[in-house]
Every structure is written in structure tokens, then in C-alpha cells.
mmCIF file of C-alpha atoms in Angstrom:
data_model
loop_
_atom_site.group_PDB
_atom_site.id
_atom_site.type_symbol
_atom_site.label_atom_id
_atom_site.label_comp_id
_atom_site.label_asym_id
_atom_site.label_seq_id
_atom_site.Cartn_x
_atom_site.Cartn_y
_atom_site.Cartn_z
ATOM 1 C CA MET A 1 55.476 220.102 315.172
ATOM 2 C CA MET A 2 51.841 221.165 314.789
ATOM 3 C CA GLN A 3 50.739 217.619 313.935
ATOM 4 C CA GLY A 4 52.632 216.265 316.944
ATOM 5 C CA SER A 5 50.915 218.807 319.181
ATOM 6 C CA ASN A 6 47.504 217.745 317.826
ATOM 7 C CA ASP A 7 48.375 214.080 318.456
ATOM 8 C CA CYS A 8 49.324 214.839 322.089
ATOM 9 C CA LYS A 9 46.143 216.816 322.700
ATOM 10 C CA LEU A 10 44.000 214.022 321.257
ATOM 11 C CA ALA A 11 45.808 211.381 323.309
ATOM 12 C CA THR A 12 45.207 213.436 326.460
ATOM 13 C CA ILE A 13 41.481 213.713 325.701
ATOM 14 C CA LEU A 14 41.227 209.957 325.082
ATOM 15 C CA VAL A 15 42.948 209.197 328.409
ATOM 16 C CA ILE A 16 40.478 211.466 330.228
ATOM 17 C CA MET A 17 37.572 209.692 328.497
ATOM 18 C CA ILE A 18 38.909 206.285 329.538
ATOM 19 C CA MET A 19 39.205 207.480 333.162
ATOM 20 C CA LEU A 20 35.618 208.725 333.058
ATOM 21 C CA LEU A 21 34.442 205.401 331.662
ATOM 22 C CA GLY A 22 36.002 203.666 334.653
ATOM 23 C CA THR A 23 34.136 205.786 337.187
ATOM 24 C CA THR A 24 30.814 206.692 335.574
ATOM 25 C CA ARG A 25 27.614 204.626 335.672
ATOM 26 C CA GLY A 26 24.449 205.224 333.670
ATOM 27 C CA PHE A 27 21.100 206.093 335.198
ATOM 28 C CA CYS A 28 18.904 204.123 332.823
ATOM 29 C CA ALA A 29 16.521 201.670 334.517
ATOM 30 C CA ALA A 30 17.934 198.203 333.817
ATOM 31 C CA ASP A 31 18.159 194.593 334.860
ATOM 32 C CA TYR A 32 21.731 193.254 334.953
ATOM 33 C CA LYS A 33 21.899 190.548 337.568
ATOM 34 C CA ASP A 34 24.661 188.863 335.584
ATOM 35 C CA GLU A 35 27.334 191.521 334.903
ATOM 36 C CA ALA A 36 28.525 189.590 331.836
ATOM 37 C CA ARG A 37 25.110 189.764 330.168
ATOM 38 C CA PRO A 38 23.894 192.660 328.016
ATOM 39 C CA MET A 39 21.956 195.386 329.755
ATOM 40 C CA VAL A 40 18.167 195.148 329.256
ATOM 41 C CA ILE A 41 16.910 198.685 328.970
ATOM 42 C CA ILE A 42 13.446 199.450 330.318
ATOM 43 C CA CYS A 43 12.588 202.559 328.395
ATOM 44 C CA LYS A 44 9.706 204.387 330.045
ATOM 45 C CA ALA A 45 10.187 207.726 328.323
ATOM 46 C CA SER A 46 9.387 208.786 324.771
ATOM 47 C CA ALA A 47 13.124 209.292 324.163
ATOM 48 C CA CYS A 48 15.537 206.535 325.111
ATOM 49 C CA LEU A 49 18.704 205.228 323.439
ATOM 50 C CA LEU A 50 18.181 201.644 322.276
ATOM 51 C CA ASP A 51 20.699 198.844 321.731
ATOM 52 C CA ASP A 52 20.909 196.485 318.737
ATOM 53 C CA PHE A 53 21.161 197.441 315.038
ATOM 54 C CA TYR A 54 21.095 201.042 313.825
ATOM 55 C CA GLY A 55 21.674 203.071 310.681
ATOM 56 C CA GLY A 56 22.083 206.741 309.946
ATOM 57 C CA ALA A 57 23.317 209.617 307.824
ATOM 58 C CA GLY A 58 25.801 212.330 308.659
ATOM 59 C CA LEU A 59 26.783 215.755 307.361
ATOM 60 C CA GLY A 60 29.987 217.443 308.391
ATOM 61 C CA PHE A 61 33.059 219.529 307.706
ATOM 62 C CA ASP A 62 36.574 218.415 306.700
ATOM 63 C CA ASN A 63 39.660 220.460 307.551
ATOM 64 C CA TYR A 64 42.656 218.760 305.936
ATOM 65 C CA ARG A 65 46.271 219.680 306.635
ATOM 66 C CA LEU A 66 48.801 218.671 303.968
ATOM 67 C CA LYS A 67 52.558 219.096 303.753
ATOM 68 C CA GLN A 68 53.982 218.908 300.236
ATOM 69 C CA ARG A 69 57.550 217.959 299.342
ATOM 70 C CA ALA A 70 58.662 218.348 295.720
ATOM 71 C CA GLY A 71 61.855 219.027 293.732
ATOM 72 C CA LEU A 72 61.793 220.893 290.401
ATOM 73 C CA ILE A 73 64.566 221.835 287.976
ATOM 74 C CA ALA A 74 64.247 225.331 286.470
ATOM 75 C CA PRO A 75 65.460 226.147 282.915
ATOM 76 C CA ASP A 76 68.609 227.809 284.349
ATOM 77 C CA GLY A 77 69.484 224.572 286.157
ATOM 78 C CA ASP A 78 68.454 225.717 289.625
ATOM 79 C CA LEU A 79 66.880 223.083 291.871
ATOM 80 C CA LEU A 80 63.663 224.313 293.466
ATOM 81 C CA ASN A 81 62.817 222.462 296.679
ATOM 82 C CA LEU A 82 59.162 223.040 297.561
ATOM 83 C CA ASN A 83 57.826 222.370 301.053
ATOM 84 C CA PRO A 84 54.545 224.306 301.383
ATOM 85 C CA GLY A 85 51.878 223.651 303.986
ATOM 86 C CA LEU A 86 48.411 223.351 302.476
ATOM 87 C CA SER A 87 44.945 223.609 303.986
ATOM 88 C CA ALA A 88 41.914 221.991 302.352
ATOM 89 C CA ARG A 89 38.387 222.563 303.630
ATOM 90 C CA GLY A 90 35.058 221.241 302.448
ATOM 91 C CA TRP A 91 31.803 219.470 303.307
ATOM 92 C CA ASN A 92 31.381 215.735 303.791
ATOM 93 C CA GLY A 93 28.410 213.385 303.835
ATOM 94 C CA SER A 94 28.172 209.778 304.989
ATOM 95 C CA LEU A 95 25.895 206.771 305.453
ATOM 96 C CA PHE A 96 26.611 204.220 308.174
ATOM 97 C CA PHE A 97 25.307 201.021 309.731
ATOM 98 C CA GLY A 98 26.214 199.429 313.047
ATOM 99 C CA TYR A 99 25.365 197.252 316.012
ATOM 100 C CA GLY A 100 25.654 198.433 319.624
ATOM 101 C CA GLN A 101 25.151 196.780 323.002
ATOM 102 C CA THR A 102 25.322 197.887 326.635
ATOM 103 C CA TYR A 103 27.018 195.691 329.256
ATOM 104 C CA SER A 104 26.321 197.026 332.718
ATOM 105 C CA TRP A 105 27.649 200.614 332.462
ATOM 106 C CA PHE A 106 29.840 199.952 329.379
ATOM 107 C CA TYR A 107 28.637 200.508 325.800
ATOM 108 C CA ILE A 108 30.392 199.084 322.728
ATOM 109 C CA ALA A 109 29.475 199.096 319.033
ATOM 110 C CA GLY A 110 30.895 198.132 315.659
ATOM 111 C CA GLU A 111 30.226 200.363 312.660
ATOM 112 C CA ILE A 112 30.837 200.512 308.900
ATOM 113 C CA ALA A 113 30.436 203.661 306.810
ATOM 114 C CA ALA A 114 30.802 205.112 303.324
ATOM 115 C CA GLY A 115 31.138 208.816 302.616
ATOM 116 C CA THR A 116 32.144 211.501 300.180
ATOM 117 C CA SER A 117 33.722 214.956 300.368
ATOM 118 C CA ASN A 118 34.129 218.001 298.128
ATOM 119 C CA THR A 119 37.400 219.058 299.789
ATOM 120 C CA ASP A 120 40.146 220.478 297.566
ATOM 121 C CA THR A 121 43.157 222.786 297.675
ATOM 122 C CA SER A 122 45.862 224.161 295.372
ATOM 123 C CA TYR A 123 49.323 225.724 295.480
ATOM 124 C CA THR A 124 50.964 227.949 292.855
ATOM 125 C CA LEU A 125 54.580 229.018 292.362
ATOM 126 C CA SER A 126 55.550 231.646 289.789
ATOM 127 C CA ARG A 127 59.210 232.550 289.403
ATOM 128 C CA ASN A 128 60.551 234.560 286.478
ATOM 129 C CA ASP A 129 59.282 232.685 283.434
ATOM 130 C CA VAL A 130 58.387 229.380 285.147
ATOM 131 C CA HIS A 131 55.022 228.440 286.587
ATOM 132 C CA TYR A 132 54.056 225.473 288.767
ATOM 133 C CA THR A 133 50.638 224.509 290.156
ATOM 134 C CA THR A 134 49.583 221.539 292.234
ATOM 135 C CA LYS A 135 46.038 220.541 293.178
ATOM 136 C CA VAL A 136 44.785 217.945 295.680
ATOM 137 C CA ASN A 137 41.241 216.828 296.433
ATOM 138 C CA ALA A 138 39.621 214.178 298.632
ATOM 139 C CA ARG A 139 36.523 212.310 297.520
ATOM 140 C CA THR A 140 35.182 208.835 298.457
ATOM 141 C CA SER A 141 35.936 207.198 301.817
ATOM 142 C CA TYR A 142 35.159 203.851 303.459
ATOM 143 C CA ASN A 143 35.780 203.054 307.085
ATOM 144 C CA VAL A 144 35.192 200.546 309.889
ATOM 145 C CA ALA A 145 35.304 201.534 313.544
ATOM 146 C CA ILE A 146 34.774 200.471 317.140
ATOM 147 C CA LEU A 147 32.809 202.817 319.431
ATOM 148 C CA ALA A 148 33.172 202.462 323.197
ATOM 149 C CA GLY A 149 31.674 204.581 325.940
ATOM 150 C CA THR A 150 29.059 204.872 328.641
ATOM 151 C CA LYS A 151 25.394 205.824 328.816
ATOM 152 C CA LEU A 152 25.332 208.823 331.129
ATOM 153 C CA THR A 153 21.522 208.607 331.303
ATOM 154 C CA SER A 154 18.876 206.602 329.464
ATOM 155 C CA ASN A 155 19.036 209.073 326.570
ATOM 156 C CA HIS A 156 22.653 210.340 326.596
ATOM 157 C CA LEU A 157 25.721 208.435 325.414
ATOM 158 C CA ALA A 158 29.362 209.592 325.549
ATOM 159 C CA TYR A 159 31.841 207.567 323.498
ATOM 160 C CA PHE A 160 35.200 207.485 321.787
ATOM 161 C CA ARG A 161 35.931 206.005 318.361
ATOM 162 C CA VAL A 162 38.890 204.076 316.963
ATOM 163 C CA GLY A 163 38.794 203.062 313.319
ATOM 164 C CA TYR A 164 40.426 202.407 309.967
ATOM 165 C CA ILE A 165 39.649 204.581 306.952
ATOM 166 C CA ARG A 166 40.452 204.364 303.233
ATOM 167 C CA THR A 167 40.089 207.527 301.136
ATOM 168 C CA LEU A 168 40.404 208.359 297.448
ATOM 169 C CA PHE A 169 42.662 211.360 296.731
ATOM 170 C CA ARG A 170 43.366 212.983 293.361
ATOM 171 C CA THR A 171 46.566 214.941 292.710
ATOM 172 C CA GLU A 172 47.400 217.145 289.726
ATOM 173 C CA GLU A 173 50.674 218.898 288.848
ATOM 174 C CA LEU A 174 51.164 221.441 286.059
ATOM 175 C CA GLY A 175 54.585 222.819 285.100
ATOM 176 C CA ILE A 176 55.273 225.456 282.416
ATOM 177 C CA ASN A 177 58.733 226.401 281.026
ATOM 178 C CA PHE A 178 60.653 223.842 283.033
ATOM 179 C CA ASP A 179 63.279 221.608 281.334
ATOM 180 C CA SER A 180 60.333 219.427 280.442
ATOM 181 C CA GLY A 181 56.836 220.828 280.777
ATOM 182 C CA PHE A 182 54.278 218.544 282.361
ATOM 183 C CA ASN A 183 50.610 218.167 283.180
ATOM 184 C CA HIS A 184 50.275 215.092 285.346
ATOM 185 C CA SER A 185 47.321 213.771 287.374
ATOM 186 C CA GLU A 186 46.900 210.647 289.499
ATOM 187 C CA THR A 187 44.419 209.030 291.860
ATOM 188 C CA HIS A 188 45.500 207.380 295.119
ATOM 189 C CA TRP A 189 43.652 205.223 297.639
ATOM 190 C CA GLU A 190 45.291 205.995 300.989
ATOM 191 C CA ASN A 191 44.821 204.177 304.305
ATOM 192 C CA GLY A 192 44.553 205.951 307.625
ATOM 193 C CA LEU A 193 43.642 205.687 311.297
ATOM 194 C CA GLN A 194 40.656 207.421 312.870
ATOM 195 C CA PHE A 195 40.350 208.614 316.483
ATOM 196 C CA GLY A 196 37.299 210.489 317.713
ATOM 197 C CA LEU A 197 35.050 211.644 320.541
ATOM 198 C CA GLY A 198 31.289 212.028 320.417
ATOM 199 C CA MET A 199 27.995 212.464 322.221
ATOM 200 C CA GLU A 200 24.665 210.894 321.223
ATOM 201 C CA THR A 201 21.237 212.050 322.441
ATOM 202 C CA ALA A 202 17.851 210.398 321.993
ATOM 203 C CA LEU A 203 15.281 212.534 320.177
ATOM 204 C CA TYR A 204 12.025 210.592 319.998
ATOM 205 C CA ASP A 205 11.055 206.929 319.824
ATOM 206 C CA HIS A 206 13.700 205.196 317.646
ATOM 207 C CA TRP A 207 15.487 208.370 316.586
ATOM 208 C CA SER A 208 18.637 209.929 317.987
ATOM 209 C CA MET A 209 21.252 212.517 317.022
ATOM 210 C CA ARG A 210 24.987 212.603 317.615
ATOM 211 C CA GLY A 211 27.830 215.041 317.148
ATOM 212 C CA GLU A 212 31.464 214.023 316.992
ATOM 213 C CA TYR A 213 35.001 215.146 316.291
ATOM 214 C CA ASN A 214 37.430 212.834 314.474
ATOM 215 C CA TYR A 215 41.154 213.103 313.874
ATOM 216 C CA LEU A 216 42.328 211.163 310.804
ATOM 217 C CA ARG A 217 45.965 210.435 310.049
ATOM 218 C CA TYR A 218 46.968 208.985 306.664
ATOM 219 C CA GLY A 219 50.158 207.623 305.171
ATOM 220 C CA SER A 220 52.027 209.788 302.669
ATOM 221 C CA ILE A 221 50.697 210.223 299.140
ATOM 222 C CA LYS A 222 53.536 209.605 296.657
ATOM 223 C CA THR A 223 53.128 210.542 293.000
ATOM 224 C CA ASP A 224 54.975 209.070 290.011
ATOM 225 C CA ARG A 225 56.870 212.368 289.689
ATOM 226 C CA GLY A 226 58.313 211.954 293.168
ATOM 227 C CA THR A 227 56.121 214.538 294.911
ATOM 228 C CA GLN A 228 54.916 213.583 298.397
ATOM 229 C CA PHE A 229 52.055 214.810 300.555
ATOM 230 C CA SER A 230 51.635 214.041 304.266
ATOM 231 C CA VAL A 231 47.923 214.165 305.122
ATOM 232 C CA ALA A 232 45.839 214.648 308.288
ATOM 233 C CA ASN A 233 42.225 215.703 308.749
ATOM 234 C CA ASN A 234 40.234 217.327 311.561
ATOM 235 C CA GLN A 235 36.641 216.275 310.933
ATOM 236 C CA PHE A 236 33.361 217.405 312.491
ATOM 237 C CA ILE A 237 30.130 215.461 311.856
ATOM 238 C CA LEU A 238 26.482 215.793 312.917
ATOM 239 C CA SER A 239 24.387 212.660 312.341
ATOM 240 C CA VAL A 240 20.786 211.456 312.608
ATOM 241 C CA ILE A 241 20.335 207.795 313.589
ATOM 242 C CA TYR A 242 17.461 205.313 313.462
ATOM 243 C CA HIS A 243 17.524 202.359 315.919
ATOM 244 C CA PHE A 244 15.824 199.242 314.510
ATOM 245 C CA THR A 245 15.193 197.470 317.827
ATOM 246 C CA HIS A 246 11.954 197.824 319.803
ATOM 247 C CA GLY A 247 12.371 199.196 323.336
#
């Protein structure tokens, strides 16, 4: 229910952004006689957002939500059905490269990125003489995304993001005094969808900074032992960007 509520809230925010994009026009000096042609920005200030190629680095915070489902058989024959909710928090870092262009009031960009995270979590169950521990961590990620938005002024951009992400997860399960003790670990590359909102601001010359929130939803992680984890992530990132074009 909580994940569904988050999905509804995000969808509502995206709808509002789309409505704003349909009614807002930028205030950057430009020449766009042909509406189908890219906007030619005349940057007269020391800080102005530039089109064309860009690259940057980001630092942020991951807040994963996991739901585990597992079945264990105790020595007395009892079936233990586990369904705990887990929270995993940690820092993330990323490098990205993209190309952006303004068409009249509308901005669109394509972006690729690679990142890493130190996020991990664990769950422990102790009952009589049995002990069970599971651990999950997230590490390397790769993603591609489309950014679409509008330049509110010559140095402010509001946008939303839709993308595809692939992340490396590691799971570990340890069981003591069950019918068969076990210590099992696996790695899983999981695919997911990325939805986000952000704001970018020009700093000086070719440099800008942006802050964004992303919601990531993955498929279920399934281990060889039959344990499953549903995974979602609320991600916050602050990035510094260099624009290669000359304004």
C-alpha cells in the first residue's frame, strides 16, 4: 500500500509538471523564427544555461525500501513464513554525459550515466535455537534517460526525467540449526524504471548545478533458495555540470 501511495503521488507531480510545461515560456533572449528549429540562446550574462553536449558528476543519498518473502523449515518441522519490510540507506555517486537542446520554450535531452552506492541492510530472526540472517546491498548502476522541461529564465531549467536503470545487488542468507544449515550469497543485475523531477541553475560561464529527486522501481530479486525481494528506491542527487558548447 505504501508503494502504491508513492506511485500515485509521483504521478500527480508529473502531471502538474506537464501542465506547467504547456503554459510556461522562458525569458532567455533568443531567435526562433522557425518554431521547429532549435533555440539560439544569446547569453549576455556571466551565467547562462547552454545547449549542446555536457558532462557532470553527482553525489546523493539512496533510501531503498525492500519487502522480503521467504519460507524456512525449523528443526521441529514448523514452517516459518518471513515477510519483513527492510530499509536500506546510503550514499551514491555518479558520472554522466548528455546532449540537450531547446526548441522554442521546450527543452529535451538524452543522458547516460554510471554510478555506485554503499547502501546495505540486514534482517535477523532468532527463535529458540535457530538463527537466520539476510543481508542485501546495492552497488554499481548504469542508466539511460530522457530529460524534458522548460527554461524558466536564461539560467534556470525545470525538468522531469524518465529512464531505464540496471543495478547490481548482492544478497546473503545465513541459517543456523535449521534442517539443513546454509550460508548462501548471490549477485543479481536487476532492471528498473526511473522517474524524477529536477531543477538546474547556471553558476558561472560553462558551469551549472542541479538538484533532483528520482523514484526507482525494480523487478523482484529472486534467489536460488526461493527468497524474493521487491525493491524501490527514493533517490536524491546534487550534481555539478560542465557545458562544452560556447555561448
